[in-house]
mmCIF file of C-alpha atoms in Angstrom:
data_model
loop_
_atom_site.group_PDB
_atom_site.id
_atom_site.type_symbol
_atom_site.label_atom_id
_atom_site.label_comp_id
_atom_site.label_asym_id
_atom_site.label_seq_id
_atom_site.Cartn_x
_atom_site.Cartn_y
_atom_site.Cartn_z
ATOM 1 C CA MET A 561 85.405 10.742 38.262
ATOM 2 C CA MET A 562 84.910 10.874 42.173
ATOM 3 C CA ARG A 563 82.033 9.085 42.846
ATOM 4 C CA ARG A 564 79.364 10.705 46.156
ATOM 5 C CA THR A 565 78.245 9.676 49.286
ATOM 6 C CA ARG A 566 74.947 10.067 50.570
ATOM 7 C CA LEU A 567 77.004 12.034 53.497
ATOM 8 C CA ALA A 568 77.887 15.641 51.226
ATOM 9 C CA TYR A 569 73.742 15.395 50.107
ATOM 10 C CA LEU A 570 73.290 15.923 54.605
ATOM 11 C CA PRO A 571 74.312 19.988 55.274
ATOM 12 C CA PHE A 572 71.619 20.684 51.662
ATOM 13 C CA VAL A 573 69.220 18.046 54.089
ATOM 14 C CA LEU A 574 68.948 18.980 57.308
ATOM 15 C CA PRO A 575 68.843 22.516 56.448
ATOM 16 C CA LEU A 576 65.585 21.607 54.704
ATOM 17 C CA LEU A 577 63.853 18.622 56.956
ATOM 18 C CA ALA A 578 64.117 21.947 59.649
ATOM 19 C CA LEU A 579 62.075 23.809 57.461
ATOM 20 C CA ALA A 580 59.624 21.061 56.714
ATOM 21 C CA GLU A 581 59.245 20.266 60.157
ATOM 22 C CA PHE A 582 58.927 24.060 61.267
ATOM 23 C CA LEU A 583 56.269 24.817 58.373
ATOM 24 C CA THR A 584 53.937 21.213 60.086
ATOM 25 C CA PHE A 585 54.672 23.340 63.748
ATOM 26 C CA VAL A 586 52.748 26.048 62.708
ATOM 27 C CA SER A 587 50.654 23.617 60.403
ATOM 28 C CA VAL A 588 49.046 21.820 63.331
ATOM 29 C CA ALA A 589 49.543 24.641 65.783
ATOM 30 C CA HIS A 590 46.921 26.509 63.718
ATOM 31 C CA ALA A 591 44.496 23.554 63.178
ATOM 32 C CA ILE A 592 44.321 23.118 67.140
ATOM 33 C CA GLY A 593 46.301 26.272 68.899
ATOM 34 C CA PHE A 594 49.092 26.232 69.974
ATOM 35 C CA VAL A 595 50.193 25.407 73.206
ATOM 36 C CA TRP A 596 48.474 21.725 72.487
ATOM 37 C CA ALA A 597 50.485 21.307 69.267
ATOM 38 C CA LEU A 598 53.494 22.299 72.170
ATOM 39 C CA LEU A 599 52.456 19.754 74.259
ATOM 40 C CA ALA A 600 52.044 16.938 71.654
ATOM 41 C CA LEU A 601 55.687 18.091 70.488
ATOM 42 C CA ILE A 602 56.480 17.524 74.182
ATOM 43 C CA GLY A 603 54.345 13.341 74.765
ATOM 44 C CA CYS A 604 56.048 12.796 70.781
ATOM 45 C CA THR A 605 59.534 13.372 72.887
ATOM 46 C CA VAL A 606 59.249 11.955 76.319
ATOM 47 C CA ALA A 607 57.573 9.135 75.045
ATOM 48 C CA GLY A 608 61.574 8.745 72.376
ATOM 49 C CA LEU A 609 62.726 9.278 75.261
ATOM 50 C CA SER A 610 61.297 6.827 77.525
ATOM 51 C CA LEU A 611 61.309 3.926 74.511
ATOM 52 C CA LEU A 612 64.953 4.839 73.487
ATOM 53 C CA ARG A 613 65.759 3.246 76.799
ATOM 54 C CA SER A 614 63.819 -0.181 76.804
ATOM 55 C CA GLU A 615 64.621 -0.124 73.298
ATOM 56 C CA GLY A 616 68.326 0.094 74.417
ATOM 57 C CA ILE A 617 67.829 -3.032 76.722
ATOM 58 C CA ARG A 618 65.848 -4.819 74.695
ATOM 59 C CA ALA A 619 68.395 -4.762 71.746
ATOM 60 C CA PHE A 620 71.235 -5.835 74.000
ATOM 61 C CA ARG A 621 69.147 -8.394 75.506
ATOM 62 C CA SER A 622 68.254 -10.075 71.861
ATOM 63 C CA PHE A 623 71.354 -9.725 70.884
ATOM 64 C CA GLN A 624 72.938 -11.436 73.975
ATOM 65 C CA GLU A 625 70.463 -14.191 73.091
ATOM 66 C CA ALA A 626 70.915 -14.794 69.732
ATOM 67 C CA ALA A 627 75.119 -15.401 70.155
ATOM 68 C CA THR A 628 74.145 -18.488 73.490
ATOM 69 C CA ALA A 629 72.064 -19.979 70.750
ATOM 70 C CA GLY A 630 74.249 -19.909 68.246
ATOM 71 C CA ARG A 631 72.800 -17.664 65.378
ATOM 72 C CA PRO A 632 73.401 -15.299 63.613
ATOM 73 C CA PRO A 633 73.291 -11.749 65.695
ATOM 74 C CA ALA A 634 72.016 -9.795 62.472
ATOM 75 C CA VAL A 635 69.269 -10.871 62.386
ATOM 76 C CA GLU A 636 67.576 -9.200 66.056
ATOM 77 C CA VAL A 637 70.598 -6.279 66.341
ATOM 78 C CA THR A 638 69.406 -4.939 63.042
ATOM 79 C CA ASN A 639 65.789 -5.152 63.911
ATOM 80 C CA SER A 640 66.696 -3.823 67.075
ATOM 81 C CA LEU A 641 69.105 -1.214 66.020
ATOM 82 C CA ILE A 642 65.604 -0.389 63.228
ATOM 83 C CA GLY A 643 63.725 0.162 66.588
ATOM 84 C CA LEU A 644 66.544 2.742 68.277
ATOM 85 C CA GLY A 645 66.267 4.607 65.422
ATOM 86 C CA GLY A 646 62.670 5.010 65.915
ATOM 87 C CA ALA A 647 62.798 5.087 69.582
ATOM 88 C CA LEU A 648 65.624 7.969 68.239
ATOM 89 C CA LEU A 649 63.203 9.868 65.598
ATOM 90 C CA LEU A 650 60.698 10.407 68.295
ATOM 91 C CA ALA A 651 62.301 11.593 70.699
ATOM 92 C CA VAL A 652 63.934 14.497 68.355
ATOM 93 C CA PRO A 653 61.139 17.330 68.120
ATOM 94 C CA GLY A 654 59.031 17.827 65.150
ATOM 95 C CA PHE A 655 56.234 15.512 63.956
ATOM 96 C CA LEU A 656 57.077 14.577 60.948
ATOM 97 C CA THR A 657 60.469 12.904 62.392
ATOM 98 C CA ALA A 658 58.283 11.796 64.943
ATOM 99 C CA LEU A 659 55.947 10.225 62.442
ATOM 100 C CA VAL A 660 58.540 8.422 60.985
ATOM 101 C CA GLY A 661 59.384 7.013 64.729
ATOM 102 C CA VAL A 662 56.672 5.434 65.164
ATOM 103 C CA VAL A 663 56.260 4.421 61.617
ATOM 104 C CA LEU A 664 59.599 2.107 61.987
ATOM 105 C CA LEU A 665 58.709 1.002 66.100
ATOM 106 C CA LEU A 666 55.739 -0.872 64.239
ATOM 107 C CA PRO A 667 55.918 -3.855 63.494
ATOM 108 C CA PRO A 668 54.777 -3.358 59.417
ATOM 109 C CA GLY A 669 56.728 0.093 59.384
ATOM 110 C CA ARG A 670 60.513 -2.155 60.916
ATOM 111 C CA PHE A 671 59.615 -5.522 58.906
ATOM 112 C CA LEU A 672 59.822 -3.282 55.527
ATOM 113 C CA ALA A 673 63.079 -1.399 57.134
ATOM 114 C CA ARG A 674 64.628 -4.274 58.587
ATOM 115 C CA ARG A 675 64.394 -5.707 54.616
ATOM 116 C CA MET A 676 65.315 -2.785 53.254
ATOM 117 C CA VAL A 677 68.647 -3.306 55.312
ATOM 118 C CA GLU A 678 69.328 -7.638 54.650
ATOM 119 C CA ARG A 679 69.278 -6.605 50.814
ATOM 120 C CA PHE A 680 70.979 -3.408 50.987
ATOM 121 C CA THR A 681 73.504 -5.627 52.706
ATOM 122 C CA GLU A 682 73.200 -8.425 49.921
ATOM 123 C CA ARG A 683 74.467 -6.194 47.624
ATOM 124 C CA ARG A 684 76.840 -4.060 49.182
ATOM 125 C CA LEU A 685 79.009 -7.615 50.819
ATOM 126 C CA GLY A 686 77.663 -9.794 48.347
ATOM 127 C CA GLY A 687 75.909 -12.989 49.166
ATOM 128 C CA ALA A 688 78.000 -14.811 51.101
ATOM 129 C CA ALA A 689 79.005 -12.932 53.829
ATOM 130 C CA ALA A 690 75.126 -12.027 53.987
ATOM 131 C CA SER A 691 73.968 -15.023 54.720
ATOM 132 C CA ASP A 692 77.079 -15.119 57.162
ATOM 133 C CA LEU A 693 74.921 -12.229 59.047
ATOM 134 C CA PHE A 694 71.657 -12.562 58.379
ATOM 135 C CA GLY A 695 71.589 -16.781 58.246
ATOM 136 C CA PRO A 696 70.853 -18.921 55.392
ATOM 137 C CA ARG A 697 69.620 -17.546 52.062
ATOM 138 C CA LYS A 698 66.116 -18.524 50.906
ATOM 139 C CA VAL A 699 66.883 -18.755 46.854
ATOM 140 C CA ARG A 700 64.995 -20.156 44.297
ATOM 141 C CA VAL A 701 66.528 -22.132 41.306
ATOM 142 C CA HIS A 702 64.202 -22.745 38.352
ATOM 143 C CA ARG A 703 64.748 -25.473 36.381
ATOM 144 C CA GLY A 704 64.905 -23.995 32.427
ATOM 145 C CA ALA A 705 67.167 -20.725 33.785
ATOM 146 C CA PRO A 706 69.883 -19.291 31.795
ATOM 147 C CA MET A 707 73.160 -19.325 33.713
ATOM 148 C CA ASP A 708 76.785 -18.507 33.507
ATOM 149 C CA GLU A 709 78.192 -20.372 36.072
ATOM 150 C CA PRO A 710 76.829 -23.473 38.503
ATOM 151 C CA VAL A 711 75.173 -23.691 41.618
ATOM 152 C CA VAL A 712 75.685 -25.385 43.923
ATOM 153 C CA VAL A 713 72.132 -25.243 45.860
ATOM 154 C CA VAL A 714 72.356 -27.553 49.153
ATOM 155 C CA VAL A 715 69.206 -29.068 50.393
ATOM 156 C CA PRO A 716 67.772 -28.786 53.382
ATOM 157 C CA ASP A 717 67.264 -32.668 54.921
ATOM 158 C CA ASP A 718 64.162 -32.863 55.942
ATOM 159 C CA MET A 719 63.236 -31.694 52.104
ATOM 160 C CA PRO A 720 61.617 -34.624 50.385
ATOM 161 C CA ARG A 721 64.578 -36.361 47.785
ATOM 162 C CA THR A 722 62.641 -35.358 44.493
ATOM 163 C CA THR A 723 63.318 -34.020 41.280
ATOM 164 C CA ALA A 724 60.817 -30.755 41.521
ATOM 165 C CA ALA A 725 60.911 -28.038 39.014
ATOM 166 C CA ALA A 726 62.408 -25.467 42.196
ATOM 167 C CA ILE A 727 64.526 -26.200 44.465
ATOM 168 C CA GLU A 728 64.780 -23.891 47.663
ATOM 169 C CA GLY A 729 68.142 -23.884 49.968
ATOM 170 C CA GLU A 730 71.179 -22.330 50.548
ATOM 171 C CA ILE A 731 73.321 -21.057 47.957
ATOM 172 C CA VAL A 732 77.172 -22.891 48.993
ATOM 173 C CA ARG A 733 80.093 -20.592 46.919
#
């Protein structure tokens, strides 16, 4: 059985998005007037275009800082790419895309989107690769939990060496 990718649905989703954007614009224009709706749309697009530049510069600087500090830069890169995506959605004319763009630009939305990207990466690449990209993963090993294979937990040096019911650390294979 051949597996369909999500890109195969793109020709069906884009016309639906365009229709939804058109209907949203008509509703907003009906509520506040055509000229005000058009000005709001132009304002969102201009704000998105200006944010694209600043988010791009910020992305490049945060990547450079992480690389010079020797940290895995994926957290900064992911955060910056989400900001760039939000700015791009804000720059695309339309109220629905602007709303999603603003949500991605705000810290709670950016945090949730970054967590979703990290989880997606963990599922696709595995925990070891995600740990290399995003830094050590926080795990909890509970005593008495059934395990098929032994797990080696590296405990940080600053953690006291006591026998606890749960140990937080990094899984090393």
